[in-house]
Coordinates of C-alpha atoms in Angstrom, one line a residue:
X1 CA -8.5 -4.3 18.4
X2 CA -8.6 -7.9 18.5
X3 CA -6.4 -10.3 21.4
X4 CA -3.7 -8.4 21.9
X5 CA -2.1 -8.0 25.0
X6 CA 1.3 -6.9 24.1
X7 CA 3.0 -4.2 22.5
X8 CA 2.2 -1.1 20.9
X9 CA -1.0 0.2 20.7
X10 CA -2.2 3.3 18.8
X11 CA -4.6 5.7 20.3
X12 CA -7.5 5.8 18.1
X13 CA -8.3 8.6 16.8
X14 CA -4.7 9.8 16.4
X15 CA -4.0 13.5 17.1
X16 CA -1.0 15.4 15.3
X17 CA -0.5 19.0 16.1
X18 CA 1.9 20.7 14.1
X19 CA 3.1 23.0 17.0
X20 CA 4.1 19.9 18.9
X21 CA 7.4 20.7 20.3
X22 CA 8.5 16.9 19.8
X23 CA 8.2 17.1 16.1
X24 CA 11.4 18.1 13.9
X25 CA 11.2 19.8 10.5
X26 CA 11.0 16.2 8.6
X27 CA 7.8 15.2 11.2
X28 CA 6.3 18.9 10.2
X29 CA 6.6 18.2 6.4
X30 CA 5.1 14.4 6.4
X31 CA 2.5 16.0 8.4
X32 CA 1.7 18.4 5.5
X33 CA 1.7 15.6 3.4
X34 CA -0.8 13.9 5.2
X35 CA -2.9 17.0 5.4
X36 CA -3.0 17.2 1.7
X37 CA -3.8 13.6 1.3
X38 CA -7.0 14.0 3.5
X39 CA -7.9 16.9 1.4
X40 CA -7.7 15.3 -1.8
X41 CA -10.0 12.1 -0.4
X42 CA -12.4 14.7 0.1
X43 CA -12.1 16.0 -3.4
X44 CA -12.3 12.3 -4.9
X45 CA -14.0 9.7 -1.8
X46 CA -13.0 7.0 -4.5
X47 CA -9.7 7.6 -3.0
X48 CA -10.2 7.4 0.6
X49 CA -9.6 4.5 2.3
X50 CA -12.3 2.2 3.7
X51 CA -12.9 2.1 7.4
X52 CA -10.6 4.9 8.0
X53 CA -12.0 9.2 8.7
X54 CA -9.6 12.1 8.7
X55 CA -10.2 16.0 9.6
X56 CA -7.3 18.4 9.2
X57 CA -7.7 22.4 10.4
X58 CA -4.9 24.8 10.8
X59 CA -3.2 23.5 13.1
X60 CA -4.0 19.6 13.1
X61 CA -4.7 16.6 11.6
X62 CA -7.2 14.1 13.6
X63 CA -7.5 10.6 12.3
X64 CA -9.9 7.2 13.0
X65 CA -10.6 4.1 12.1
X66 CA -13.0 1.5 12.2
X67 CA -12.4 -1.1 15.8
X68 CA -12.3 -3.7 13.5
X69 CA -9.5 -3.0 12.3
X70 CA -6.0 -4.0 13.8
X71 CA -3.3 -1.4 14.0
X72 CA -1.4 -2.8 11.7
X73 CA -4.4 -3.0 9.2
X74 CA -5.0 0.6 9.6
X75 CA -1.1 1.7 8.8
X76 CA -1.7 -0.3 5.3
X77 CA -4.5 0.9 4.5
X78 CA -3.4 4.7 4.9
X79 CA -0.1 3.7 2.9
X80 CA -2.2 2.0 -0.1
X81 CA -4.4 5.4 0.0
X82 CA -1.2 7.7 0.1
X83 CA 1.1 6.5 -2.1
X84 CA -0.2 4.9 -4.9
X85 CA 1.1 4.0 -8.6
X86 CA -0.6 4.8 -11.9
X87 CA -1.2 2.0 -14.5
X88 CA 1.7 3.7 -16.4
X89 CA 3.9 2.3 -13.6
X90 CA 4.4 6.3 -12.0
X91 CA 4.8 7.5 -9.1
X92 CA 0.9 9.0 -7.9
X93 CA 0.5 11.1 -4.7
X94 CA -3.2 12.4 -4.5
X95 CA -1.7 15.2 -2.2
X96 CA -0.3 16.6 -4.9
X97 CA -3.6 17.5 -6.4
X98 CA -2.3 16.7 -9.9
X99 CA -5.0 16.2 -12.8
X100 CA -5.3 13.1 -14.8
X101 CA -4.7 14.9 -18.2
X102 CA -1.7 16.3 -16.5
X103 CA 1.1 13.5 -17.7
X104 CA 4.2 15.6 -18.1
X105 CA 3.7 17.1 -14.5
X106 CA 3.1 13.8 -12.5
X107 CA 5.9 12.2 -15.0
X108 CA 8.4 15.0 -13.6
X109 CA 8.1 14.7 -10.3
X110 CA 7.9 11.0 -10.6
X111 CA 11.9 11.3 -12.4
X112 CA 12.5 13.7 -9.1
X113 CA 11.4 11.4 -6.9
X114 CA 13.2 8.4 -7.9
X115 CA 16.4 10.7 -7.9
X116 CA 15.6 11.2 -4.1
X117 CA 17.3 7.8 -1.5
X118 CA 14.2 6.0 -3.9
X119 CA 17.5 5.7 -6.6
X120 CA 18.2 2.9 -4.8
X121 CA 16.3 -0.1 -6.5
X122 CA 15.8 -2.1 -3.2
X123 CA 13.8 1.3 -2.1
X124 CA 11.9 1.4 -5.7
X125 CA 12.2 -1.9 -7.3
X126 CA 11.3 -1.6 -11.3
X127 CA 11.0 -2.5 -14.7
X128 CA 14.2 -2.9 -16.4
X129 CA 13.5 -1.7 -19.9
X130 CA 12.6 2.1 -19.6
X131 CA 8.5 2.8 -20.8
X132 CA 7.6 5.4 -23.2
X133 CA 5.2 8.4 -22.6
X134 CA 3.9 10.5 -24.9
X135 CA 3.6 14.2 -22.9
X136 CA 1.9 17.4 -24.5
X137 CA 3.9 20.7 -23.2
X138 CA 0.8 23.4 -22.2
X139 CA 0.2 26.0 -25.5
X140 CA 2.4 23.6 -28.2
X141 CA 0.3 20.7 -30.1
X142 CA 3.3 18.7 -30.8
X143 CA 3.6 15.8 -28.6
X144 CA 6.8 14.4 -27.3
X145 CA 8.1 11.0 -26.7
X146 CA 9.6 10.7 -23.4
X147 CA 11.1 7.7 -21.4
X148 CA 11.2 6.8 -18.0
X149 CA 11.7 3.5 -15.7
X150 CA 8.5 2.3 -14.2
X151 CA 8.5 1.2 -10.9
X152 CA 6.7 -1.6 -8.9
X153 CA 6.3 -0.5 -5.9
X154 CA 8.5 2.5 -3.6
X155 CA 9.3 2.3 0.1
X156 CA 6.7 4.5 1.0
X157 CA 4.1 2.2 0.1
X158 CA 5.4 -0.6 2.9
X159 CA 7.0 1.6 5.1
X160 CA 10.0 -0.1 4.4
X161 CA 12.3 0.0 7.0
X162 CA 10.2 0.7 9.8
X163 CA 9.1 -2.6 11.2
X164 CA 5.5 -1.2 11.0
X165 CA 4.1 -3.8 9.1
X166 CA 4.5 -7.3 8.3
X167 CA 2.7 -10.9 6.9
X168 CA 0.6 -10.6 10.1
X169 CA -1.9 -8.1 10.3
X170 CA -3.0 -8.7 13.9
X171 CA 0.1 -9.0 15.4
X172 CA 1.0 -5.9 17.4
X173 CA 3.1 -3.7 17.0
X174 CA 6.7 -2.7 18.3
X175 CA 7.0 -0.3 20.9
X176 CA 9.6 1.2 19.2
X177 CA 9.7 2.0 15.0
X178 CA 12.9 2.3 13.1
X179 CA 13.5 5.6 10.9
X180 CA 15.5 4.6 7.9
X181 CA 18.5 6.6 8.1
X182 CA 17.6 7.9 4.1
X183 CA 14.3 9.5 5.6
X184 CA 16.7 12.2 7.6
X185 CA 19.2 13.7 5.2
X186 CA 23.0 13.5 7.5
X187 CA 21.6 11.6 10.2
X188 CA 24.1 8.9 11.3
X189 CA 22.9 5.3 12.8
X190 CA 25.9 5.3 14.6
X191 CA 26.0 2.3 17.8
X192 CA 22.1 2.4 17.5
X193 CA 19.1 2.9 15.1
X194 CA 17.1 5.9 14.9
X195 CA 14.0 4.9 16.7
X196 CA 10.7 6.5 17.5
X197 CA 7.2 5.2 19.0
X198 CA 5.1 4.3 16.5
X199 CA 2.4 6.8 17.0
X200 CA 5.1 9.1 15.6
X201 CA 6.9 7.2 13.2
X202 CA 3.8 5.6 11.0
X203 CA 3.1 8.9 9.3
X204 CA 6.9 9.1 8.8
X205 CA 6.4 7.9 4.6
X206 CA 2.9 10.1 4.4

């Protein structure tokens, strides 16, 4: 892990068990989101991030990484391999599962998603003239033309908010993360941030 002496320092492997009293509902469901992510690197190893092994069971998700690489190197590295973007400027999530062929589907949830706290552009900063798609419904041969705005890049890909990452890779990291107020529906900030230690914030945006 480098020089460091301060800060944060993640326990490699990290261990997530989804009976962990700690977690609440949103932890539970970015931890199913991870699970599936693991699961489709198995499907397609192009996907899976270098340096970096995962096993998921029932009940847990186990993941390690390479010495070599920082802490901060390793958080990157799982966003880039989570949350990705097709050359058609969509939103792609390879836990999802969705087929190649399958335009209209990763389109839709890509139109739901950005109608999520990503309609913000500072969360999902885009193209300004909407793109065009052409998307076959199942069992009909006519084709339609659909638009959509493309998007650059989405919080999720930076955990943007966090204070996770940052120009320097080697650099520790906090001991405390920020949760962005959008990633828990009614929370309130209030005379503080939300905060969390990193081991359980940086698979927040999985």
């Amino acid at each position: 892990m480098g020089q460091r002496t301060t800060g944060y320092q993640l326990p490699n492997p990290l261990v997530y068990e989804l009976g962990n009293p700690n977690f609440t509902v949103y932890h539970r469901a970015a931890l199913g989101g991870l699970a599936a992510t693991i699961e489709a690197w198995k499907k397609n190893p192009r996907l899976k991030p270098e340096g970096i092994a995962a096993e998921v069971d029932a009940g847990k998700v186990e993941i390690w990484w390479d010495k070599e690489l920082s802490d901060r190197q390793f958080i990157r590295r799982l966003l880039e391999a989570s949350f990705r973007l097709t050359p058609d400027r969509l939103i792609d999530l390879p836990g999802h599962g969705i087929e190649t062929d399958r335009d209209g589907l990763r389109l839709a949830i890509h139109t739901g998603l950005c109608g999520t706290f990503l309609q913000h552009n500072k969360m999902r900063p885009g193209e300004k003239t909407p793109r065009t798609l052409k998307v076959q419904v199942e069992g009909e041969e006519q084709e339609y033309l659909l638009t959509y705005k493309a998007v650059n890049s989405y919080a999720h890909q930076k955990a943007q908010g966090t204070g996770l990452l940052g120009d320097d890779d080697q650099a520790p990291l906090p001991p405390v993360a920020l949760i962005p107020q959008s990633v828990v529906p009614g929370a309130m900030t209030g005379a503080s941030e939300l905060e969390g230690p990193p081991k359980k914030c940086c698979f927040c945006f999985t």
